[in-house]
Tab-separated table of C-alpha atoms in Angstrom:
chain	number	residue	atom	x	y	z
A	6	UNK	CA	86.653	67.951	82.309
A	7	UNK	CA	87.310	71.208	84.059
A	8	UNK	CA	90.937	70.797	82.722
A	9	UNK	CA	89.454	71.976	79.437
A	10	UNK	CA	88.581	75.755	81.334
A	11	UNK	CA	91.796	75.666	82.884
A	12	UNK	CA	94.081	74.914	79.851
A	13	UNK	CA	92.221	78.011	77.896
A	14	UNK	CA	92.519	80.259	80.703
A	15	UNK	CA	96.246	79.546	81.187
A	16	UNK	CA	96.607	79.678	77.849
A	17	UNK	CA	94.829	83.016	77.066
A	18	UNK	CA	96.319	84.670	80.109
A	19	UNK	CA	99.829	83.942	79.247
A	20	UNK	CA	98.664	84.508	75.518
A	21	UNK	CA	97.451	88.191	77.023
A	22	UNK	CA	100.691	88.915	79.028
A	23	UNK	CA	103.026	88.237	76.013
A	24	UNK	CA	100.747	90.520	73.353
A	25	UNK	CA	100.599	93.261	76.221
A	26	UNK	CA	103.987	93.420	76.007
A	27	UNK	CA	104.663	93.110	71.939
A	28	UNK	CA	101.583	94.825	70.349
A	29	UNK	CA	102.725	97.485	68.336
A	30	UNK	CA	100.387	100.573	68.918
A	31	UNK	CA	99.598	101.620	72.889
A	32	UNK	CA	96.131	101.484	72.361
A	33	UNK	CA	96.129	97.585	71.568
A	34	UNK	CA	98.187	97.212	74.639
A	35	UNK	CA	96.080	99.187	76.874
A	36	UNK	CA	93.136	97.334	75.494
A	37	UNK	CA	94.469	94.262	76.027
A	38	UNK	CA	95.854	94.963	79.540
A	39	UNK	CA	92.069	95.039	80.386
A	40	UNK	CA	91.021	91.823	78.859
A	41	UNK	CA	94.543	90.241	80.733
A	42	UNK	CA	93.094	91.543	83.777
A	43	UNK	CA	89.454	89.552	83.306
A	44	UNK	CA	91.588	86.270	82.268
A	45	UNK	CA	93.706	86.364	85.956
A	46	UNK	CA	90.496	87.384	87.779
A	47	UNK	CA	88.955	84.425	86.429
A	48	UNK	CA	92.010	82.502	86.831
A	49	UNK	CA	92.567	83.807	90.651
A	50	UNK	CA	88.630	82.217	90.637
A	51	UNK	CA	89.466	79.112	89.503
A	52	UNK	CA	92.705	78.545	92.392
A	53	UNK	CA	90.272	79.794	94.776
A	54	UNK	CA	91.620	82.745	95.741
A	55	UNK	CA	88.793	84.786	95.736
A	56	UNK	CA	89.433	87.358	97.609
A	57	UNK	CA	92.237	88.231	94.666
A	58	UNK	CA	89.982	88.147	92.149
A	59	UNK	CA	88.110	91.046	93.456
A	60	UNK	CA	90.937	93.050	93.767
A	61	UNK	CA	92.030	92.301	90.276
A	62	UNK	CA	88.418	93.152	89.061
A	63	UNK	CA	88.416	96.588	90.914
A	64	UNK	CA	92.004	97.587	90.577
A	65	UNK	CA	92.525	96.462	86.802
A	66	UNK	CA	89.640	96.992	85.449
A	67	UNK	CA	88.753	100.183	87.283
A	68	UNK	CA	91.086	102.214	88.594
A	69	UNK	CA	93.872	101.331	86.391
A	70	UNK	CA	91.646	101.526	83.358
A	71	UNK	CA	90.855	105.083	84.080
A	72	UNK	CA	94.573	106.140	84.301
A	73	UNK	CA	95.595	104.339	81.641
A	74	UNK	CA	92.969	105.489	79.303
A	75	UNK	CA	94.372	108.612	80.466
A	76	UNK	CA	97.647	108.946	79.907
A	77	UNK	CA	96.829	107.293	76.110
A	78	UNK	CA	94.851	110.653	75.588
A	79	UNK	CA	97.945	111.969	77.379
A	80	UNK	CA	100.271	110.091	74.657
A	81	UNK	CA	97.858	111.302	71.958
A	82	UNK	CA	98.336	114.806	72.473
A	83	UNK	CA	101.642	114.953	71.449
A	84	UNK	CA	102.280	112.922	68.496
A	85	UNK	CA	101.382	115.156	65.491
A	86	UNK	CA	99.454	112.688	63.677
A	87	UNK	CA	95.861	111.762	64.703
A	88	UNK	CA	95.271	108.214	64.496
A	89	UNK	CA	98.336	106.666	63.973
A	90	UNK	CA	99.795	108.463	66.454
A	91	UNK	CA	100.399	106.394	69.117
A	92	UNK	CA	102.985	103.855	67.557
A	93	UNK	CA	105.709	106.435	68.034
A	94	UNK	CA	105.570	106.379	71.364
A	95	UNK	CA	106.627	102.549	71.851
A	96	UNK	CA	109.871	103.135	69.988
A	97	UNK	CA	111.284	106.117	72.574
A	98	UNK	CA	114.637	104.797	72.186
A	99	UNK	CA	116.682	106.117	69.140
A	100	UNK	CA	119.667	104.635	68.172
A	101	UNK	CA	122.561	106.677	68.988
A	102	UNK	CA	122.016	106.495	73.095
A	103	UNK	CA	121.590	102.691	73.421
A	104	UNK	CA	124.640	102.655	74.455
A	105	UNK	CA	124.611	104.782	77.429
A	106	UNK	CA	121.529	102.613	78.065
A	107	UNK	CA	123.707	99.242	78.208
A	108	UNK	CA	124.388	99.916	81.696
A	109	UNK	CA	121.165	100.449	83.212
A	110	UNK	CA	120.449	97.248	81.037
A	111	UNK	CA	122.656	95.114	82.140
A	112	UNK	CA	121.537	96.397	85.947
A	113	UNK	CA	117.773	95.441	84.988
A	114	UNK	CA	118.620	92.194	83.776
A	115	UNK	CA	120.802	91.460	86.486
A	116	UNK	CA	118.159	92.095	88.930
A	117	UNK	CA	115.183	90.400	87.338
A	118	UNK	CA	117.525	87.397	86.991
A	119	UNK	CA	118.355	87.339	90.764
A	120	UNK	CA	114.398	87.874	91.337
A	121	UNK	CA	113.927	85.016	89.231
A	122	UNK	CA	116.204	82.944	91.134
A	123	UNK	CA	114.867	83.779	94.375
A	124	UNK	CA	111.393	82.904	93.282
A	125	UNK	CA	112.317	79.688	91.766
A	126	UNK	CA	114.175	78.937	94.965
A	127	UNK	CA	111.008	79.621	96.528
A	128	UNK	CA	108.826	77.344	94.907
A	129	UNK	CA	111.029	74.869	95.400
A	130	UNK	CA	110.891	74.407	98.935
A	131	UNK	CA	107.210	74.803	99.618
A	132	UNK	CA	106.702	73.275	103.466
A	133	UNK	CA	105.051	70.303	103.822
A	134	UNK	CA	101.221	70.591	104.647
A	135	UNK	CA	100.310	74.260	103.251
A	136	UNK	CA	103.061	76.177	105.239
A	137	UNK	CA	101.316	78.330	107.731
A	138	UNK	CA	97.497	77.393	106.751
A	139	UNK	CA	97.099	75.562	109.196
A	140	UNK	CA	98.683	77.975	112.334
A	141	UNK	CA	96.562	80.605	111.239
A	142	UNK	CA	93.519	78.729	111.237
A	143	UNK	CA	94.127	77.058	114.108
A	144	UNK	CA	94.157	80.776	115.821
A	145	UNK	CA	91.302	81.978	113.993
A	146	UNK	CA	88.602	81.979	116.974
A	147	UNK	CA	91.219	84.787	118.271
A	148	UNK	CA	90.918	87.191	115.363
A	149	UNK	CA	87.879	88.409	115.711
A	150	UNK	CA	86.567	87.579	112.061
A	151	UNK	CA	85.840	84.536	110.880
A	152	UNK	CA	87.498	84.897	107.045
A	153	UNK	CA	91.285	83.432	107.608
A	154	UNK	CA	92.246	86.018	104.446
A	155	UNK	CA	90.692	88.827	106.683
A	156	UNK	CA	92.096	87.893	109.896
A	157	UNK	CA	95.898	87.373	108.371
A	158	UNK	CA	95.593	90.868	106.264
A	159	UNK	CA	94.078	93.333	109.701
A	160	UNK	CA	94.935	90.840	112.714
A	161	UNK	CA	98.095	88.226	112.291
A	162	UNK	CA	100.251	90.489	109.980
A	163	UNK	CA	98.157	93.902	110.378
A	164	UNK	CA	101.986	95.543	109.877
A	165	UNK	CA	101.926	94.844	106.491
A	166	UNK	CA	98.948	95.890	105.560
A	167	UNK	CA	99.143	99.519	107.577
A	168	UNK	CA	102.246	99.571	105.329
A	169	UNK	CA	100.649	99.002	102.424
A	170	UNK	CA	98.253	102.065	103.051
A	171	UNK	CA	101.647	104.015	103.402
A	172	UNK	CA	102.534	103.063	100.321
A	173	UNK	CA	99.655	104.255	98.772
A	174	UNK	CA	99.960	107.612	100.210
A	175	UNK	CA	103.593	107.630	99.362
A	176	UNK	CA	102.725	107.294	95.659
A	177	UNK	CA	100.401	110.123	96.089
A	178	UNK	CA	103.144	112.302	97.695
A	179	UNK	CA	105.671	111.373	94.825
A	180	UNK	CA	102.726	112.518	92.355
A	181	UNK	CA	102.423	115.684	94.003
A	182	UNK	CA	106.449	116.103	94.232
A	183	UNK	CA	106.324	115.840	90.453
A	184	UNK	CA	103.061	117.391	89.549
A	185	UNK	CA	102.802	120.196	92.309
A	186	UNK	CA	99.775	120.255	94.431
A	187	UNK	CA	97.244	121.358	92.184
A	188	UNK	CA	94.407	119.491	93.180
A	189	UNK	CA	93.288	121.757	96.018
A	190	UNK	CA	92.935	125.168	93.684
A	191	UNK	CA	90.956	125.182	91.227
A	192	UNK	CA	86.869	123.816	90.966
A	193	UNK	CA	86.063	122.463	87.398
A	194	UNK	CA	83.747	123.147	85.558
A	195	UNK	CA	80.301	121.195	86.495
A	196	UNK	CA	79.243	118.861	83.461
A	197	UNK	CA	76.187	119.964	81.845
A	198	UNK	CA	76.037	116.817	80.395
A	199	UNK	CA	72.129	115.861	81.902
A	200	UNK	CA	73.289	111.674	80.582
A	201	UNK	CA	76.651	112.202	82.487
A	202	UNK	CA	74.502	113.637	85.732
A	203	UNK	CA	71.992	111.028	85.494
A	204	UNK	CA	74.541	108.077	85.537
A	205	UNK	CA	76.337	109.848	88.203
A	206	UNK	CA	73.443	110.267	90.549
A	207	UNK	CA	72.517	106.770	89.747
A	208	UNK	CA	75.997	105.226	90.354
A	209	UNK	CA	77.125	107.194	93.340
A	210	UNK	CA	75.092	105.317	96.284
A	211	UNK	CA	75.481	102.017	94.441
A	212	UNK	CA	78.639	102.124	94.292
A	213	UNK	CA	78.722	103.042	98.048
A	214	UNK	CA	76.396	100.897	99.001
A	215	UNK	CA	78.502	97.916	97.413
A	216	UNK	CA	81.763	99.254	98.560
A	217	UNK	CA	80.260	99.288	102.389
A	218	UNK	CA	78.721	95.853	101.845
A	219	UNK	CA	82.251	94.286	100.933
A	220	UNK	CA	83.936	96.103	103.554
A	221	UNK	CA	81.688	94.450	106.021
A	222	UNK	CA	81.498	91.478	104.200
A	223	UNK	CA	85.171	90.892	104.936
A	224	UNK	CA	84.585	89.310	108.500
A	225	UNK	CA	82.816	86.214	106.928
A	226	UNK	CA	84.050	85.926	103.073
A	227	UNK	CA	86.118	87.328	100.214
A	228	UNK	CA	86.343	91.564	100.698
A	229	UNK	CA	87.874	93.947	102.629
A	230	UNK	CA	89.352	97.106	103.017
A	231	UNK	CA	90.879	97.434	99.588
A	232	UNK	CA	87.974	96.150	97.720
A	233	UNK	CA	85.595	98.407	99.037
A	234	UNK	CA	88.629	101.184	98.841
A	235	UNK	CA	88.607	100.746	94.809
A	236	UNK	CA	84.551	101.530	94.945
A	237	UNK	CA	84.533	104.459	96.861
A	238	UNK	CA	87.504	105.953	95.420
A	239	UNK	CA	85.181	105.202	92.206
A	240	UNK	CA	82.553	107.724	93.373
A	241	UNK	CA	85.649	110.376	93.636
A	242	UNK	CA	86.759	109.536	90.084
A	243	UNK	CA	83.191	109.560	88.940
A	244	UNK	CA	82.889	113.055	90.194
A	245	UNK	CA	85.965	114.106	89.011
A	246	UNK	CA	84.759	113.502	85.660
A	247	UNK	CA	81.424	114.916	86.100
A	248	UNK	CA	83.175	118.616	86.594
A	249	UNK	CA	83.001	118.276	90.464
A	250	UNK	CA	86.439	117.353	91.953
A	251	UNK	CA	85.854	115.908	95.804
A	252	UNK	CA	89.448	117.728	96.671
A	253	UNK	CA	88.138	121.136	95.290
A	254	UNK	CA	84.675	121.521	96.726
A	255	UNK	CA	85.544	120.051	100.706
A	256	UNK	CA	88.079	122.560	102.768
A	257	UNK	CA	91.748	121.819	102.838
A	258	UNK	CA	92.124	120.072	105.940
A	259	UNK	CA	89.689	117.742	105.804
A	260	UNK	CA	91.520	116.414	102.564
A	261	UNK	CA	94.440	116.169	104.643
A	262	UNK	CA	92.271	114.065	107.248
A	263	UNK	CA	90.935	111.951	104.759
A	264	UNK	CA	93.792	110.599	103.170
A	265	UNK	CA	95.437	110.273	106.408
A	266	UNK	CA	93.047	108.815	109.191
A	267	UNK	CA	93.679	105.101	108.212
A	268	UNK	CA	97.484	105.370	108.601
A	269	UNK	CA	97.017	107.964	111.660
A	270	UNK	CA	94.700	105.334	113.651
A	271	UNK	CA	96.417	102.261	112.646
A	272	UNK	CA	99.560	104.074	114.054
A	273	UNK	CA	98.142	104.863	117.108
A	274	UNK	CA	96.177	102.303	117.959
A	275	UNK	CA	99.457	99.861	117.169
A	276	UNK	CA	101.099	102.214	119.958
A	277	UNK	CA	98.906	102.293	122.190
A	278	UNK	CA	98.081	98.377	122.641
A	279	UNK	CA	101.916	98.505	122.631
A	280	UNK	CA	101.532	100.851	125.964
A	281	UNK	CA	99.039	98.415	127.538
A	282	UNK	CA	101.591	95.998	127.310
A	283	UNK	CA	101.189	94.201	123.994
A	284	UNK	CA	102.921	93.848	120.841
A	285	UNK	CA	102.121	95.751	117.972
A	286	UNK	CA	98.900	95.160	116.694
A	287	UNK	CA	97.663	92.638	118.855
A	288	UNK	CA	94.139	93.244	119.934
A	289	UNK	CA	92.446	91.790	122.572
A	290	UNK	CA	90.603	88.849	121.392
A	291	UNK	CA	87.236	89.962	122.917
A	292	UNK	CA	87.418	93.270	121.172
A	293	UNK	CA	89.566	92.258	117.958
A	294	UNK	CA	86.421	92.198	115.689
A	295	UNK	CA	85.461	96.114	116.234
A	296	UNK	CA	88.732	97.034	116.332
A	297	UNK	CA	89.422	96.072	112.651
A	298	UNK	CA	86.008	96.687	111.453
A	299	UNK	CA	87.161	100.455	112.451
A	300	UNK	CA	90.546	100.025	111.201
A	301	UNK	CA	89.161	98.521	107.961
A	302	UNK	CA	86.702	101.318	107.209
A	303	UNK	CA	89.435	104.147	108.290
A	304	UNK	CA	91.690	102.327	106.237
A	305	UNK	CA	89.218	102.807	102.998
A	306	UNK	CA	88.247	105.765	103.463
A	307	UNK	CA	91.764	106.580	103.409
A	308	UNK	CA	92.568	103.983	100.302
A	309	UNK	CA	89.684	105.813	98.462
A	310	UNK	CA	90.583	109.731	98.978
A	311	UNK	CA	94.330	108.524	97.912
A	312	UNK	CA	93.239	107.243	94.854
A	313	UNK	CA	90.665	109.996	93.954
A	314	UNK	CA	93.922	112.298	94.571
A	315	UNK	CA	95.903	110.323	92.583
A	316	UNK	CA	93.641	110.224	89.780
A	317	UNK	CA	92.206	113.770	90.205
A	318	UNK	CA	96.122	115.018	89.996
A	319	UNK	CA	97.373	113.079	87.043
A	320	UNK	CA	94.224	114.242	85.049
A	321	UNK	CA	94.783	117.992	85.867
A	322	UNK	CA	98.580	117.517	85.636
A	323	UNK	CA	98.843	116.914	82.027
A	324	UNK	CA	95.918	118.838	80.857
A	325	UNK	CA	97.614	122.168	81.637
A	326	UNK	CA	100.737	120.930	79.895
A	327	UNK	CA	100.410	118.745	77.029
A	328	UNK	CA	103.596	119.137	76.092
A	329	UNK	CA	105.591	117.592	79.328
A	330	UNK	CA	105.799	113.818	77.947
A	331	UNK	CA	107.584	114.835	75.325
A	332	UNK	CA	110.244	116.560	76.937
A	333	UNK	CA	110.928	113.881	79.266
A	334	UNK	CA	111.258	111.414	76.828
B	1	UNK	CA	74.585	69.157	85.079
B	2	UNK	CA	78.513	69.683	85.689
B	3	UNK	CA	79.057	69.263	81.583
B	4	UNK	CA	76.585	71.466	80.613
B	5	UNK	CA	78.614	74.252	83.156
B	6	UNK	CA	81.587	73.406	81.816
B	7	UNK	CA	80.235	73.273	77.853
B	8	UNK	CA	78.865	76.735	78.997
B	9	UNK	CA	82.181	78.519	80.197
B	10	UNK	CA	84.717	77.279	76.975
B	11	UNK	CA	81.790	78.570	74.697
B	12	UNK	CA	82.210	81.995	76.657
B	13	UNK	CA	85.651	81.796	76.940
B	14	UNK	CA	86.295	81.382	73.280
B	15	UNK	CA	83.824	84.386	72.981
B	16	UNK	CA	86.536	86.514	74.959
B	17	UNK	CA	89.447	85.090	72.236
B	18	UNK	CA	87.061	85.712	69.219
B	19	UNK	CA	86.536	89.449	70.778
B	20	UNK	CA	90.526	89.788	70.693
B	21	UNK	CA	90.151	90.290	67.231
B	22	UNK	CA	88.335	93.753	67.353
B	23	UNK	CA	90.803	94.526	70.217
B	24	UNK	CA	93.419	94.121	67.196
B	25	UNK	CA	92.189	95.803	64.616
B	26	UNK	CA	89.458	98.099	65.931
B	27	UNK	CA	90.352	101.276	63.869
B	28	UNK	CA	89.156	103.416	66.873
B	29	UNK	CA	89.352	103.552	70.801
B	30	UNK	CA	85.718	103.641	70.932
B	31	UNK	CA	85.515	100.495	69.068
B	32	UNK	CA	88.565	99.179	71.419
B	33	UNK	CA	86.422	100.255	74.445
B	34	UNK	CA	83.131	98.564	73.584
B	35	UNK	CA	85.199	95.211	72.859
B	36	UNK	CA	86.519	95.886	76.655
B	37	UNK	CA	82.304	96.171	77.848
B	38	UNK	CA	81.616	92.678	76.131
B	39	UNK	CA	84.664	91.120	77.667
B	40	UNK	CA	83.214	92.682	81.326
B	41	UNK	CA	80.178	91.088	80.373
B	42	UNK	CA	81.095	87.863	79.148
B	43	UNK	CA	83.571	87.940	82.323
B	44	UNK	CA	80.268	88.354	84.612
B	45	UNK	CA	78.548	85.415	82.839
B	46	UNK	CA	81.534	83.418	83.409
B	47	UNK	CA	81.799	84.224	86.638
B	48	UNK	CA	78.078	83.485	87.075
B	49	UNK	CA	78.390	79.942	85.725
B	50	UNK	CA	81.341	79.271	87.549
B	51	UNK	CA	79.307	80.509	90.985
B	52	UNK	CA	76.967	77.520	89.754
B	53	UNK	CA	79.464	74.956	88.910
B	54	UNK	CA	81.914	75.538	91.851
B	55	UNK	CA	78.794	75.948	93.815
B	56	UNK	CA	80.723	79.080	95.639
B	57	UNK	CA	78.205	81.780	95.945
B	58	UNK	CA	80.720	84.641	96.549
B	59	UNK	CA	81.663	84.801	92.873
B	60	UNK	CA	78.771	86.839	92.642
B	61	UNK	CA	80.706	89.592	94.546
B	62	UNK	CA	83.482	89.606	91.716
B	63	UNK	CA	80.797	89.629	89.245
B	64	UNK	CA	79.069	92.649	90.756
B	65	UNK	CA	82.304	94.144	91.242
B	66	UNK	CA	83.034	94.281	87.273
B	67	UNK	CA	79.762	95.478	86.648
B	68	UNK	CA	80.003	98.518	88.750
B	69	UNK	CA	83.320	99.372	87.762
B	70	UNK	CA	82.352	99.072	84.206
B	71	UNK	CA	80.466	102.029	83.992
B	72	UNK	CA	84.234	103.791	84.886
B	73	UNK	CA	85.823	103.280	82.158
B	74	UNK	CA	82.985	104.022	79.853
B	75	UNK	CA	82.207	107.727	81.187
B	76	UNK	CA	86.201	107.678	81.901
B	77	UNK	CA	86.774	107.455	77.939
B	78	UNK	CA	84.133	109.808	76.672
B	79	UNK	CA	85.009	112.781	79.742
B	80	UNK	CA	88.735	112.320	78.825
B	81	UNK	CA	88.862	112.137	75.173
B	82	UNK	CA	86.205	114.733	74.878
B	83	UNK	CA	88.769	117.233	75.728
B	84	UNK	CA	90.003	116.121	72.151
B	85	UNK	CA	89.573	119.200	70.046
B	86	UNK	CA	86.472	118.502	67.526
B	87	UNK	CA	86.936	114.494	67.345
B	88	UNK	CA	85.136	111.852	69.180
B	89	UNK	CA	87.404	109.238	70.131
């Protein structure tokens, strides 16, 4: 029977995916980014994977619902006409430079073919009894925590994931390189709004309070450092909105600190396990569970100032020049 | 009690297809927007259910999850498009 939720979920989600891509005016497609998002969350839910559903729910519903609403207002701006505006923008190719576009074409085909390849190739050797499920939970008495997502992501392949909160901070760099470091100037003006303070006040610990609960509910079930990332970085985008930006109101360096710690400590405490004679990241087992409960909250804190940055710079980026979007296209 | 779950999630699924519609043709953002809300809160019922019928009691952290976030987008859309001279979005 449960084949019945499946098939519309598969269906709807792949239904979602194709009318993200073809619907004709950016709103629809922002809109229905959103509702694409709740079908794979629900679809992560039913393969079990829950863990990725949260994620999906904070990052694609949240965060990336924010900037994308956005850079439509962003879009808006510079079309002349008001409501009917936005389908000009999906048609930014005009006819006489498709040909200097073949090339870069040709190149994007090329690679998304090879990609293709590689993941069918992928698939079609999957090893015989789950790969490395087993291994890992086999070792997971060692790790400190007792969720096997938890103890691959900070403990058996903590090197990705310290590189993932590069990343992050890498994207905010590359916003800076383009926007200029704004951020840190100017404090807005503080919303007078008494609905907008009311929901803020209200929001603000709940959202920490939830964002601390599935940071530390990460040692026994689905959560974790990026979860709980997504809803504090929430409370910075809330503010932002509310007239007080986080980056604008604390002093310069502890910005800095913020959106550095988690990379900082990961980096040193890698190196200096490494000095008493260990690889990497490879904590002693009898002090593995504090060690990325510290990590993990460094890490958010981190993951949460770089995406109030992020957002905070976009959103002050284009207000001060509307016109920028349409120069670059 | 396993049919009346799954009777229970395709009605609310089909709820999230019907609201597609207004995603369509909804002549403004706002309208857009609120279509967005009922698919977080048809999402959270579904996610409910499904805590019930897969009898997996962390669901409810997904379903919390949406509903905090929701409030984002909502204060998101009316502090952005404000800045829209005279018009509300």
């Amino acid at each position: 029977m449960s084949v019945l939720i499946d098939s519309i979920l598969a269906i709807l989600a792949v239904y979602l995916a194709l009318q993200c891509l073809l619907a004709p005016r950016l709103t629809q497609t922002v809109f229905i980014f959103f509702a694409f998002g709740l079908a794979l969350a629900l679809a992560w839910v039913r393969l079990g994977a829950v863990d990725v559903a949260i994620t999906e729910a904070a990052i694609a519903s949240g965060f990336l619902g924010v900037l994308f609403l956005d850079a439509l207002r962003d879009f808006s701006f510079t079309a002349p006409n008001k409501r009917e505006n936005l389908e000009a923008v999906h048609d930014p190719l005009s006819r006489n430079d498709t040909k200097s576009l073949l090339l870069p074409r040709l190149a994007l085909w090329l690679g998304l073919g090879l990609f293709l390849l590689i993941a069918l190739e992928a698939v079609w050797k999957i090893p015989d009894g789950g790969g490395l499920t087993a291994a890992a939970e086999a070792l997971l008495p060692e790790s400190g925590v007792e969720h096997p997502v938890t103890a691959v992501l900070l403990n058996f392949r903590a090197y990705d994931t310290w590189l993932e909160i590069g990343v992050i901070l890498l994207g905010l760099l590359a916003i800076f390189a383009v926007g200029g470091i704004k951020l840190y100037r100017k404090p807005g003006v503080a919303a007078d709004d008494p609905l907008l303070r009311q929901v803020i006040l209200f929001f603000t610990p709940v959202l920490f309070l939830f964002g601390a609960f599935l940071l530390y509910f990460g040692k026994t079930g689905p959560g974790g450092a990026f979860q709980a990332a997504v809803l504090w970085g929430a409370i910075g985008i809330l503010l932002h909105l509310g007239g007080r930006p986080v980056f604008s109101v604390i002093p310069r360096w502890l910005g800095q600190l913020l959106l550095t710690v988690g990379l900082v400590f990961f980096l040193v405490l890698g190196f200096l396990l490494m000095a008493g004679g260990g690889a990497l990241f490879e904590y002693p087992p009898a002090h593995a569970g504090v060690l990325i409960l510290i990590v993990e909250t460094l890490a958010a804190i981190s993951i949460a100032a770089a995406l109030t940055a992020i957002f905070a710079n976009l959103n002050q980026m284009k207000k001060e020049e509307p016109n920028e979007i349409e120069s670059t296209n | 009690m396993d049919g009346f779950f799954i009777i229970v999630i395709v009605f609310l699924l089909l709820n999230i297809a019907l609201g597609l519609f207004r995603v369509w043709r909804g002549p403004t953002v706002a309208d857009r927007l609120l279509t967005t809300q009922l698919f977080g809160t048809t999402g959270m019922a579904i996610l409910l259910v499904m805590a019930g019928y897969l009898k997996d009691l962390t669901l409810l952290n997904v379903a919390i999850t949406f509903n905090v976030l929701a409030v984002l987008l909502v204060i998101g859309l009316v502090q952005v498009w404000k800045k829209k001279k005279g018009e509300t979005p």
